[in-house]
Amino acid sequence: MKVGFIGLGNMGAPMAANLAKAGHDVIGFDLAAPGPEGVATAANVAEATRDREVVITMLPNGDILRSVAAEILPVMEKGAVLLDCSTVDVDSARAVAAEAEAAGVMAVDAPVSGGVGGATAGTLTFMAGGPEEAFAKVKPLFDVMGQKAVHCGDSGNGQAAKICNNMILGATMVVTCEAFALADKLGLDRDRMFDVVSTSSGSSWSLNTYCPAPGIGPQSPADNDYKPGFAADLMLKDLRLAMQAAETADADTPMGQRAAELYAEFVEREDGKGRDFSAMLPRFEKRGRG
Ligand code: NAD
């Protein structure tokens, strides 16, 4: 397929490289990052867009997506697909989809989970919103870049699925870290706590698969001095997107709200910036109730 790829950062570069390796004709553009091997470099956004069957964007946020979309939609072929894999707010995803429709272009929002490791290995999970026909058209690209793609419904629903998942993840990670710090203070060994909870009703992905306690459970960023993994900064971004969506939809989300506040404190006023999101555990270890 003839693919344009805009945004060749930590995630975009390996995703574009995998598409090229699989035999797709890929041309990329980024304001700053150099293109990966196998991917032709365009001089500007328009060059990465013209005559392309699919244009993929992997950008930092919704404002940048909106401005890039405004540049590329007039250049894109009618019937082509704009496939945005960035994590952005639901409103931006829906606004871009409406503009695409007006321009005769099909839009799919398909944020990912799996991080840089998944992008490199081609094992991402895509959660997609947009017309069925557009989803079917880009499915072969999902199959190269990832291991699973779920069509979640209309435009914006991919972003909705992503932020609901990450709101659960943020809140369960916080409470898992709290529970380890409480167990310490009660004299309960961490390995016993893991043994019980990982096979009981308190189990979760945060505890069982990504345990925040070093030396306990499977290997995780806790065993590597909390180097990310999934950075606390990115968790904060996703929790804020969830709170923004909750505000627009008038949904009551007290646990998500508290998780967002805690990650904001951790990243912006404590030592959480650049650390894995499970580094909440050493944060709680140092604290009392006051
Ligand atoms: P990044 O900052 O490494 O890459 C973004 C790239 O976009 C940069 O190279 C930047 O130069 C480029 N860019 C910005 N404005 C541009 C423009 N107008 N035209 C062309 N290029 C432009 O970020 P990333 O880690 O690759 O993340 C990309 C998206 O994926 C984000 O929305 C992020 O939330 C999401 N995401 C990241 C991860 C992760 O682990 N890094 C995991 C899941 C989802």
mmCIF file of C-alpha atoms and ligand atoms in Angstrom:
data_model
loop_
_atom_site.group_PDB
_atom_site.id
_atom_site.type_symbol
_atom_site.label_atom_id
_atom_site.label_comp_id
_atom_site.label_asym_id
_atom_site.label_seq_id
_atom_site.Cartn_x
_atom_site.Cartn_y
_atom_site.Cartn_z
ATOM 1 C CA MET A 1 0.000 0.000 0.000
ATOM 2 C CA LYS A 2 1.139 3.595 -0.564
ATOM 3 C CA VAL A 3 1.448 4.995 2.946
ATOM 4 C CA GLY A 4 2.350 8.475 4.219
ATOM 5 C CA PHE A 5 3.578 8.650 7.836
ATOM 6 C CA ILE A 6 3.618 11.919 9.775
ATOM 7 C CA GLY A 7 5.304 11.982 13.179
ATOM 8 C CA LEU A 8 8.374 9.747 13.318
ATOM 9 C CA GLY A 9 9.103 9.969 17.053
ATOM 10 C CA ASN A 10 9.612 7.207 19.617
ATOM 11 C CA MET A 11 6.507 5.359 18.442
ATOM 12 C CA GLY A 12 6.090 6.505 14.824
ATOM 13 C CA ALA A 13 9.614 5.621 13.656
ATOM 14 C CA PRO A 14 9.485 1.898 14.516
ATOM 15 C CA MET A 15 5.874 1.627 13.268
ATOM 16 C CA ALA A 16 6.828 3.184 9.906
ATOM 17 C CA ALA A 17 9.934 0.990 9.718
ATOM 18 C CA ASN A 18 7.837 -2.166 10.237
ATOM 19 C CA LEU A 19 5.456 -1.155 7.436
ATOM 20 C CA ALA A 20 8.395 -0.575 5.086
ATOM 21 C CA LYS A 21 9.959 -3.915 6.091
ATOM 22 C CA ALA A 22 6.679 -5.657 5.263
ATOM 23 C CA GLY A 23 6.903 -4.285 1.708
ATOM 24 C CA HIS A 24 4.645 -1.225 1.888
ATOM 25 C CA ASP A 25 5.731 1.925 0.070
ATOM 26 C CA VAL A 26 6.228 4.363 2.971
ATOM 27 C CA ILE A 27 7.180 8.041 2.852
ATOM 28 C CA GLY A 28 7.524 9.887 6.165
ATOM 29 C CA PHE A 29 7.670 13.421 7.514
ATOM 30 C CA ASP A 30 8.631 14.804 10.908
ATOM 31 C CA LEU A 31 9.508 18.352 11.966
ATOM 32 C CA ALA A 32 12.510 17.134 13.965
ATOM 33 C CA ALA A 33 13.168 13.377 13.953
ATOM 34 C CA PRO A 34 15.085 11.731 11.086
ATOM 35 C CA GLY A 35 13.240 8.983 9.160
ATOM 36 C CA PRO A 36 14.027 5.357 10.029
ATOM 37 C CA GLU A 37 15.702 2.961 7.598
ATOM 38 C CA GLY A 38 13.550 1.941 4.645
ATOM 39 C CA VAL A 39 11.302 4.993 4.918
ATOM 40 C CA ALA A 40 11.704 7.745 2.314
ATOM 41 C CA THR A 41 11.862 11.254 3.784
ATOM 42 C CA ALA A 42 9.452 13.890 2.491
ATOM 43 C CA ALA A 43 10.462 17.559 2.364
ATOM 44 C CA ASN A 44 7.118 18.650 3.800
ATOM 45 C CA VAL A 45 3.740 17.399 4.997
ATOM 46 C CA ALA A 46 2.146 17.702 1.545
ATOM 47 C CA GLU A 47 4.798 15.494 -0.043
ATOM 48 C CA ALA A 48 4.115 12.767 2.527
ATOM 49 C CA THR A 49 0.390 13.007 1.756
ATOM 50 C CA ARG A 50 -0.124 13.400 -1.981
ATOM 51 C CA ASP A 51 -1.226 10.206 -3.841
ATOM 52 C CA ARG A 52 -1.155 8.138 -0.651
ATOM 53 C CA GLU A 53 -3.885 5.539 -0.004
ATOM 54 C CA VAL A 54 -3.417 5.877 3.740
ATOM 55 C CA VAL A 55 -1.823 8.689 5.756
ATOM 56 C CA ILE A 56 -0.873 7.709 9.295
ATOM 57 C CA THR A 57 -0.285 10.342 11.977
ATOM 58 C CA MET A 58 1.547 9.665 15.273
ATOM 59 C CA LEU A 59 1.665 13.056 16.995
ATOM 60 C CA PRO A 60 1.932 14.427 20.535
ATOM 61 C CA ASN A 61 -1.576 15.868 21.095
ATOM 62 C CA GLY A 62 -4.954 16.928 19.731
ATOM 63 C CA ASP A 63 -4.011 20.534 18.858
ATOM 64 C CA ILE A 64 -1.097 19.340 16.714
ATOM 65 C CA LEU A 65 -3.305 16.686 15.129
ATOM 66 C CA ARG A 66 -5.923 19.327 14.240
ATOM 67 C CA SER A 67 -3.327 21.614 12.643
ATOM 68 C CA VAL A 68 -1.671 18.764 10.698
ATOM 69 C CA ALA A 69 -5.115 17.539 9.554
ATOM 70 C CA ALA A 70 -5.968 21.033 8.284
ATOM 71 C CA GLU A 71 -2.800 20.929 6.160
ATOM 72 C CA ILE A 72 -3.182 17.427 4.780
ATOM 73 C CA LEU A 73 -6.918 16.974 4.179
ATOM 74 C CA PRO A 74 -7.013 19.332 1.172
ATOM 75 C CA VAL A 75 -4.087 17.433 -0.371
ATOM 76 C CA MET A 76 -5.356 13.889 0.262
ATOM 77 C CA GLU A 77 -7.020 11.774 -2.439
ATOM 78 C CA LYS A 78 -10.795 11.318 -2.198
ATOM 79 C CA GLY A 79 -11.515 7.938 -0.605
ATOM 80 C CA ALA A 80 -8.097 7.751 1.083
ATOM 81 C CA VAL A 81 -7.876 7.046 4.819
ATOM 82 C CA LEU A 82 -6.460 9.342 7.487
ATOM 83 C CA LEU A 83 -5.374 6.944 10.228
ATOM 84 C CA ASP A 84 -4.495 8.726 13.452
ATOM 85 C CA CYS A 85 -2.690 6.486 15.954
ATOM 86 C CA SER A 86 -1.832 9.267 18.438
ATOM 87 C CA THR A 87 -3.485 9.461 21.840
ATOM 88 C CA VAL A 88 -5.608 12.622 21.720
ATOM 89 C CA ASP A 89 -8.832 13.956 23.261
ATOM 90 C CA VAL A 90 -12.091 12.463 21.995
ATOM 91 C CA ASP A 91 -13.316 15.896 20.809
ATOM 92 C CA SER A 92 -10.272 16.427 18.566
ATOM 93 C CA ALA A 93 -10.631 12.929 17.114
ATOM 94 C CA ARG A 94 -14.311 13.590 16.300
ATOM 95 C CA ALA A 95 -13.623 17.085 14.926
ATOM 96 C CA VAL A 96 -10.899 15.768 12.609
ATOM 97 C CA ALA A 97 -13.204 12.945 11.466
ATOM 98 C CA ALA A 98 -15.932 15.474 10.581
ATOM 99 C CA GLU A 99 -13.459 17.613 8.614
ATOM 100 C CA ALA A 100 -12.180 14.512 6.845
ATOM 101 C CA GLU A 101 -15.687 13.499 5.853
ATOM 102 C CA ALA A 102 -16.317 16.968 4.431
ATOM 103 C CA ALA A 103 -13.107 16.588 2.389
ATOM 104 C CA GLY A 104 -14.135 13.142 1.036
ATOM 105 C CA VAL A 105 -11.531 11.366 3.174
ATOM 106 C CA MET A 106 -12.284 8.536 5.628
ATOM 107 C CA ALA A 107 -10.891 8.970 9.151
ATOM 108 C CA VAL A 108 -9.978 6.278 11.658
ATOM 109 C CA ASP A 109 -8.812 7.091 15.192
ATOM 110 C CA ALA A 110 -6.741 4.168 16.414
ATOM 111 C CA PRO A 111 -4.675 4.877 19.515
ATOM 112 C CA VAL A 112 -2.390 2.078 20.637
ATOM 113 C CA SER A 113 -1.311 0.267 23.725
ATOM 114 C CA GLY A 114 2.010 -1.531 23.965
ATOM 115 C CA GLY A 115 4.514 1.345 24.137
ATOM 116 C CA VAL A 116 7.825 1.635 22.301
ATOM 117 C CA GLY A 117 8.559 -2.063 22.871
ATOM 118 C CA GLY A 118 5.305 -3.045 21.164
ATOM 119 C CA ALA A 119 5.876 -0.537 18.348
ATOM 120 C CA THR A 120 9.330 -2.010 17.668
ATOM 121 C CA ALA A 121 8.236 -5.644 17.910
ATOM 122 C CA GLY A 122 5.058 -5.032 15.857
ATOM 123 C CA THR A 123 2.872 -6.245 18.721
ATOM 124 C CA LEU A 124 0.762 -3.152 19.451
ATOM 125 C CA THR A 125 -2.950 -3.317 20.213
ATOM 126 C CA PHE A 126 -5.058 -0.858 18.214
ATOM 127 C CA MET A 127 -8.461 0.369 19.382
ATOM 128 C CA ALA A 128 -10.192 1.940 16.437
ATOM 129 C CA GLY A 129 -13.147 4.234 15.775
ATOM 130 C CA GLY A 130 -14.538 5.139 12.350
ATOM 131 C CA PRO A 131 -16.425 3.690 9.367
ATOM 132 C CA GLU A 132 -16.300 -0.093 8.902
ATOM 133 C CA GLU A 133 -15.072 0.351 5.316
ATOM 134 C CA ALA A 134 -12.096 2.429 6.475
ATOM 135 C CA PHE A 135 -11.283 -0.048 9.250
ATOM 136 C CA ALA A 136 -11.260 -2.900 6.709
ATOM 137 C CA LYS A 137 -8.979 -0.918 4.407
ATOM 138 C CA VAL A 138 -6.307 -0.283 7.083
ATOM 139 C CA LYS A 139 -6.602 -3.704 8.750
ATOM 140 C CA PRO A 140 -3.598 -5.122 6.802
ATOM 141 C CA LEU A 141 -1.497 -2.261 8.223
ATOM 142 C CA PHE A 142 -2.700 -3.003 11.760
ATOM 143 C CA ASP A 143 -1.694 -6.630 11.161
ATOM 144 C CA VAL A 144 1.886 -5.534 10.422
ATOM 145 C CA MET A 145 2.223 -2.997 13.247
ATOM 146 C CA GLY A 146 0.314 -4.922 15.890
ATOM 147 C CA GLN A 147 -1.081 -8.193 17.153
ATOM 148 C CA LYS A 148 -4.662 -7.067 17.704
ATOM 149 C CA ALA A 149 -7.042 -4.421 16.361
ATOM 150 C CA VAL A 150 -10.519 -3.921 17.790
ATOM 151 C CA HIS A 151 -13.137 -1.888 15.927
ATOM 152 C CA CYS A 152 -14.838 0.007 18.761
ATOM 153 C CA GLY A 153 -17.503 1.801 16.727
ATOM 154 C CA ASP A 154 -17.862 5.334 15.395
ATOM 155 C CA SER A 155 -15.226 8.055 15.236
ATOM 156 C CA GLY A 156 -13.728 8.880 18.620
ATOM 157 C CA ASN A 157 -14.543 5.474 20.105
ATOM 158 C CA GLY A 158 -10.941 4.293 19.760
ATOM 159 C CA GLN A 159 -9.839 7.218 21.945
ATOM 160 C CA ALA A 160 -12.745 6.516 24.320
ATOM 161 C CA ALA A 161 -11.610 2.890 24.764
ATOM 162 C CA LYS A 162 -8.012 3.969 25.327
ATOM 163 C CA ILE A 163 -8.777 6.498 28.072
ATOM 164 C CA CYS A 164 -11.258 4.204 29.849
ATOM 165 C CA ASN A 165 -8.599 1.463 29.899
ATOM 166 C CA ASN A 166 -5.896 3.810 31.141
ATOM 167 C CA MET A 167 -8.155 5.335 33.791
ATOM 168 C CA ILE A 168 -8.623 1.824 35.221
ATOM 169 C CA LEU A 169 -4.886 1.195 34.923
ATOM 170 C CA GLY A 170 -3.918 4.473 36.669
ATOM 171 C CA ALA A 171 -6.332 3.950 39.551
ATOM 172 C CA THR A 172 -5.410 0.273 40.065
ATOM 173 C CA MET A 173 -1.691 1.069 39.997
ATOM 174 C CA VAL A 174 -2.142 3.752 42.669
ATOM 175 C CA VAL A 175 -4.129 1.461 44.971
ATOM 176 C CA THR A 176 -1.727 -1.456 44.384
ATOM 177 C CA CYS A 177 1.186 0.781 45.451
ATOM 178 C CA GLU A 178 -0.766 2.010 48.476
ATOM 179 C CA ALA A 179 -1.497 -1.581 49.463
ATOM 180 C CA PHE A 180 2.199 -2.596 49.308
ATOM 181 C CA ALA A 181 3.175 0.424 51.427
ATOM 182 C CA LEU A 182 0.419 -0.423 53.923
ATOM 183 C CA ALA A 183 1.503 -4.088 54.004
ATOM 184 C CA ASP A 184 5.086 -2.953 54.803
ATOM 185 C CA LYS A 185 3.841 -0.924 57.747
ATOM 186 C CA LEU A 186 1.729 -3.834 59.002
ATOM 187 C CA GLY A 187 4.727 -6.192 58.870
ATOM 188 C CA LEU A 188 3.345 -8.296 56.006
ATOM 189 C CA ASP A 189 6.095 -9.579 53.655
ATOM 190 C CA ARG A 190 5.753 -8.373 50.093
ATOM 191 C CA ASP A 191 6.190 -11.836 48.616
ATOM 192 C CA ARG A 192 3.387 -13.217 50.821
ATOM 193 C CA MET A 193 1.184 -10.288 49.913
ATOM 194 C CA PHE A 194 1.871 -10.976 46.199
ATOM 195 C CA ASP A 195 1.227 -14.685 46.647
ATOM 196 C CA VAL A 196 -2.181 -14.043 48.212
ATOM 197 C CA VAL A 197 -3.432 -11.081 46.189
ATOM 198 C CA SER A 198 -2.243 -12.219 42.754
ATOM 199 C CA THR A 199 -4.551 -15.247 43.077
ATOM 200 C CA SER A 200 -7.353 -13.470 44.947
ATOM 201 C CA SER A 201 -10.008 -10.899 44.158
ATOM 202 C CA GLY A 202 -7.542 -7.988 44.503
ATOM 203 C CA SER A 203 -5.538 -9.224 41.522
ATOM 204 C CA SER A 204 -5.088 -6.987 38.478
ATOM 205 C CA TRP A 205 -2.694 -6.405 35.595
ATOM 206 C CA SER A 206 -0.909 -3.782 37.750
ATOM 207 C CA LEU A 207 -0.099 -6.382 40.407
ATOM 208 C CA ASN A 208 0.149 -9.652 38.473
ATOM 209 C CA THR A 209 1.961 -8.552 35.315
ATOM 210 C CA TYR A 210 3.582 -5.213 36.135
ATOM 211 C CA CYS A 211 4.216 -5.564 39.851
ATOM 212 C CA PRO A 212 5.432 -2.211 41.294
ATOM 213 C CA ALA A 213 7.509 -3.939 44.022
ATOM 214 C CA PRO A 214 11.118 -4.768 43.012
ATOM 215 C CA GLY A 215 12.022 -8.460 43.129
ATOM 216 C CA ILE A 216 8.384 -9.548 43.386
ATOM 217 C CA GLY A 217 6.395 -11.219 40.595
ATOM 218 C CA PRO A 218 7.496 -11.118 36.948
ATOM 219 C CA GLN A 219 10.229 -8.745 35.708
ATOM 220 C CA SER A 220 8.911 -5.180 35.493
ATOM 221 C CA PRO A 221 10.301 -1.597 35.494
ATOM 222 C CA ALA A 222 10.464 -1.845 39.322
ATOM 223 C CA ASP A 223 13.362 -4.286 38.764
ATOM 224 C CA ASN A 224 15.140 -1.705 36.609
ATOM 225 C CA ASP A 225 15.127 1.233 39.018
ATOM 226 C CA TYR A 226 11.717 2.330 37.680
ATOM 227 C CA LYS A 227 13.052 3.348 34.275
ATOM 228 C CA PRO A 228 9.984 3.497 31.987
ATOM 229 C CA GLY A 229 8.211 1.228 30.739
ATOM 230 C CA PHE A 230 5.247 3.455 30.706
ATOM 231 C CA ALA A 231 6.289 6.863 32.014
ATOM 232 C CA ALA A 232 4.290 8.577 34.761
ATOM 233 C CA ASP A 233 4.155 11.661 32.464
ATOM 234 C CA LEU A 234 2.265 9.650 29.820
ATOM 235 C CA MET A 235 -0.103 8.229 32.428
ATOM 236 C CA LEU A 236 -0.798 11.798 33.555
ATOM 237 C CA LYS A 237 -1.516 12.813 29.956
ATOM 238 C CA ASP A 238 -4.009 9.949 29.533
ATOM 239 C CA LEU A 239 -5.711 10.597 32.890
ATOM 240 C CA ARG A 240 -6.149 14.246 31.952
ATOM 241 C CA LEU A 241 -7.700 13.217 28.633
ATOM 242 C CA ALA A 242 -10.045 10.914 30.570
ATOM 243 C CA MET A 243 -11.041 13.767 32.907
ATOM 244 C CA GLN A 244 -11.577 16.108 29.946
ATOM 245 C CA ALA A 245 -13.864 13.531 28.314
ATOM 246 C CA ALA A 246 -15.697 12.915 31.610
ATOM 247 C CA GLU A 247 -16.298 16.656 31.926
ATOM 248 C CA THR A 248 -17.729 16.879 28.384
ATOM 249 C CA ALA A 249 -19.891 13.777 28.884
ATOM 250 C CA ASP A 250 -20.984 14.761 32.436
ATOM 251 C CA ALA A 251 -19.704 11.445 33.850
ATOM 252 C CA ASP A 252 -18.877 11.107 37.561
ATOM 253 C CA THR A 253 -15.332 9.683 37.809
ATOM 254 C CA PRO A 254 -14.039 10.248 41.372
ATOM 255 C CA MET A 255 -11.368 7.513 41.319
ATOM 256 C CA GLY A 256 -10.043 8.644 37.946
ATOM 257 C CA GLN A 257 -10.039 12.236 39.222
ATOM 258 C CA ARG A 258 -8.009 11.287 42.308
ATOM 259 C CA ALA A 259 -5.571 9.242 40.210
ATOM 260 C CA ALA A 260 -5.122 12.263 37.906
ATOM 261 C CA GLU A 261 -4.431 14.524 40.913
ATOM 262 C CA LEU A 262 -1.904 12.069 42.376
ATOM 263 C CA TYR A 263 -0.016 11.657 39.076
ATOM 264 C CA ALA A 264 -0.020 15.460 38.647
ATOM 265 C CA GLU A 265 1.559 15.863 42.108
ATOM 266 C CA PHE A 266 4.037 13.081 41.387
ATOM 267 C CA VAL A 267 5.142 14.364 37.963
ATOM 268 C CA GLU A 268 4.919 18.124 38.475
ATOM 269 C CA ARG A 269 5.846 18.658 42.137
ATOM 270 C CA GLU A 270 7.743 15.522 43.186
ATOM 271 C CA ASP A 271 10.299 13.249 41.493
ATOM 272 C CA GLY A 272 7.992 11.374 39.124
ATOM 273 C CA LYS A 273 9.003 13.007 35.840
ATOM 274 C CA GLY A 274 10.823 10.528 33.601
ATOM 275 C CA ARG A 275 10.127 7.600 35.969
ATOM 276 C CA ASP A 276 7.850 4.666 35.364
ATOM 277 C CA PHE A 277 4.243 5.098 36.533
ATOM 278 C CA SER A 278 4.741 2.247 39.036
ATOM 279 C CA ALA A 279 7.293 4.413 40.914
ATOM 280 C CA MET A 280 4.247 5.475 42.961
ATOM 281 C CA LEU A 281 5.331 2.669 45.328
ATOM 282 C CA PRO A 282 8.567 4.339 46.579
ATOM 283 C CA ARG A 283 6.516 7.562 46.790
ATOM 284 C CA PHE A 284 4.016 5.957 49.200
ATOM 285 C CA GLU A 285 6.771 4.152 51.145
ATOM 286 C CA LYS A 286 8.186 7.517 52.217
ATOM 287 C CA ARG A 287 4.876 8.950 53.363
ATOM 288 C CA GLY A 288 2.631 8.819 56.407
ATOM 289 C CA ARG A 289 -0.972 10.002 56.584
ATOM 290 C CA GLY A 290 -0.104 13.662 57.316
HETATM 291 P P1 NAD B 1 7.298 11.676 20.352
HETATM 292 O O1 NAD B 1 7.290 13.032 20.967
HETATM 293 O O2 NAD B 1 8.513 10.821 20.462
HETATM 294 O O3 NAD B 1 6.924 11.788 18.783
HETATM 295 C C1 NAD B 1 6.059 12.751 18.245
HETATM 296 C C2 NAD B 1 6.728 13.251 16.966
HETATM 297 O O4 NAD B 1 5.853 14.150 16.299
HETATM 298 C C3 NAD B 1 8.030 14.029 17.216
HETATM 299 O O5 NAD B 1 9.102 13.400 16.531
HETATM 300 C C4 NAD B 1 7.738 15.430 16.677
HETATM 301 O O6 NAD B 1 8.863 16.052 16.063
HETATM 302 C C5 NAD B 1 6.644 15.127 15.660
HETATM 303 N N1 NAD B 1 5.829 16.298 15.324
HETATM 304 C C6 NAD B 1 5.271 17.218 16.163
HETATM 305 N N2 NAD B 1 4.583 18.129 15.449
HETATM 306 C C7 NAD B 1 4.681 17.767 14.144
HETATM 307 C C8 NAD B 1 4.190 18.309 12.927
HETATM 308 N N3 NAD B 1 3.428 19.410 12.928
HETATM 309 N N4 NAD B 1 4.502 17.698 11.767
HETATM 310 C C9 NAD B 1 5.288 16.579 11.766
HETATM 311 N N5 NAD B 1 5.795 16.023 12.878
HETATM 312 C C10 NAD B 1 5.483 16.604 14.060
HETATM 313 O O7 NAD B 1 6.033 10.913 20.978
HETATM 314 P P2 NAD B 1 5.736 9.334 20.970
HETATM 315 O O8 NAD B 1 6.208 8.735 22.244
HETATM 316 O O9 NAD B 1 6.159 8.777 19.665
HETATM 317 O O10 NAD B 1 4.141 9.353 21.086
HETATM 318 C C11 NAD B 1 3.312 9.661 19.975
HETATM 319 C C12 NAD B 1 1.863 9.463 20.382
HETATM 320 O O11 NAD B 1 1.671 8.109 20.813
HETATM 321 C C13 NAD B 1 1.416 10.329 21.541
HETATM 322 O O12 NAD B 1 0.097 10.773 21.283
HETATM 323 C C14 NAD B 1 1.472 9.408 22.748
HETATM 324 O O13 NAD B 1 0.563 9.766 23.763
HETATM 325 C C15 NAD B 1 1.093 8.092 22.103
HETATM 326 N N6 NAD B 1 1.592 6.908 22.813
HETATM 327 C C16 NAD B 1 2.878 6.853 23.239
HETATM 328 C C17 NAD B 1 3.330 5.723 23.910
HETATM 329 C C18 NAD B 1 4.767 5.614 24.379
HETATM 330 O O14 NAD B 1 5.064 4.695 25.162
HETATM 331 N N7 NAD B 1 5.663 6.488 23.944
HETATM 332 C C19 NAD B 1 2.455 4.643 24.154
HETATM 333 C C20 NAD B 1 1.138 4.719 23.679
HETATM 334 C C21 NAD B 1 0.719 5.870 23.014
#
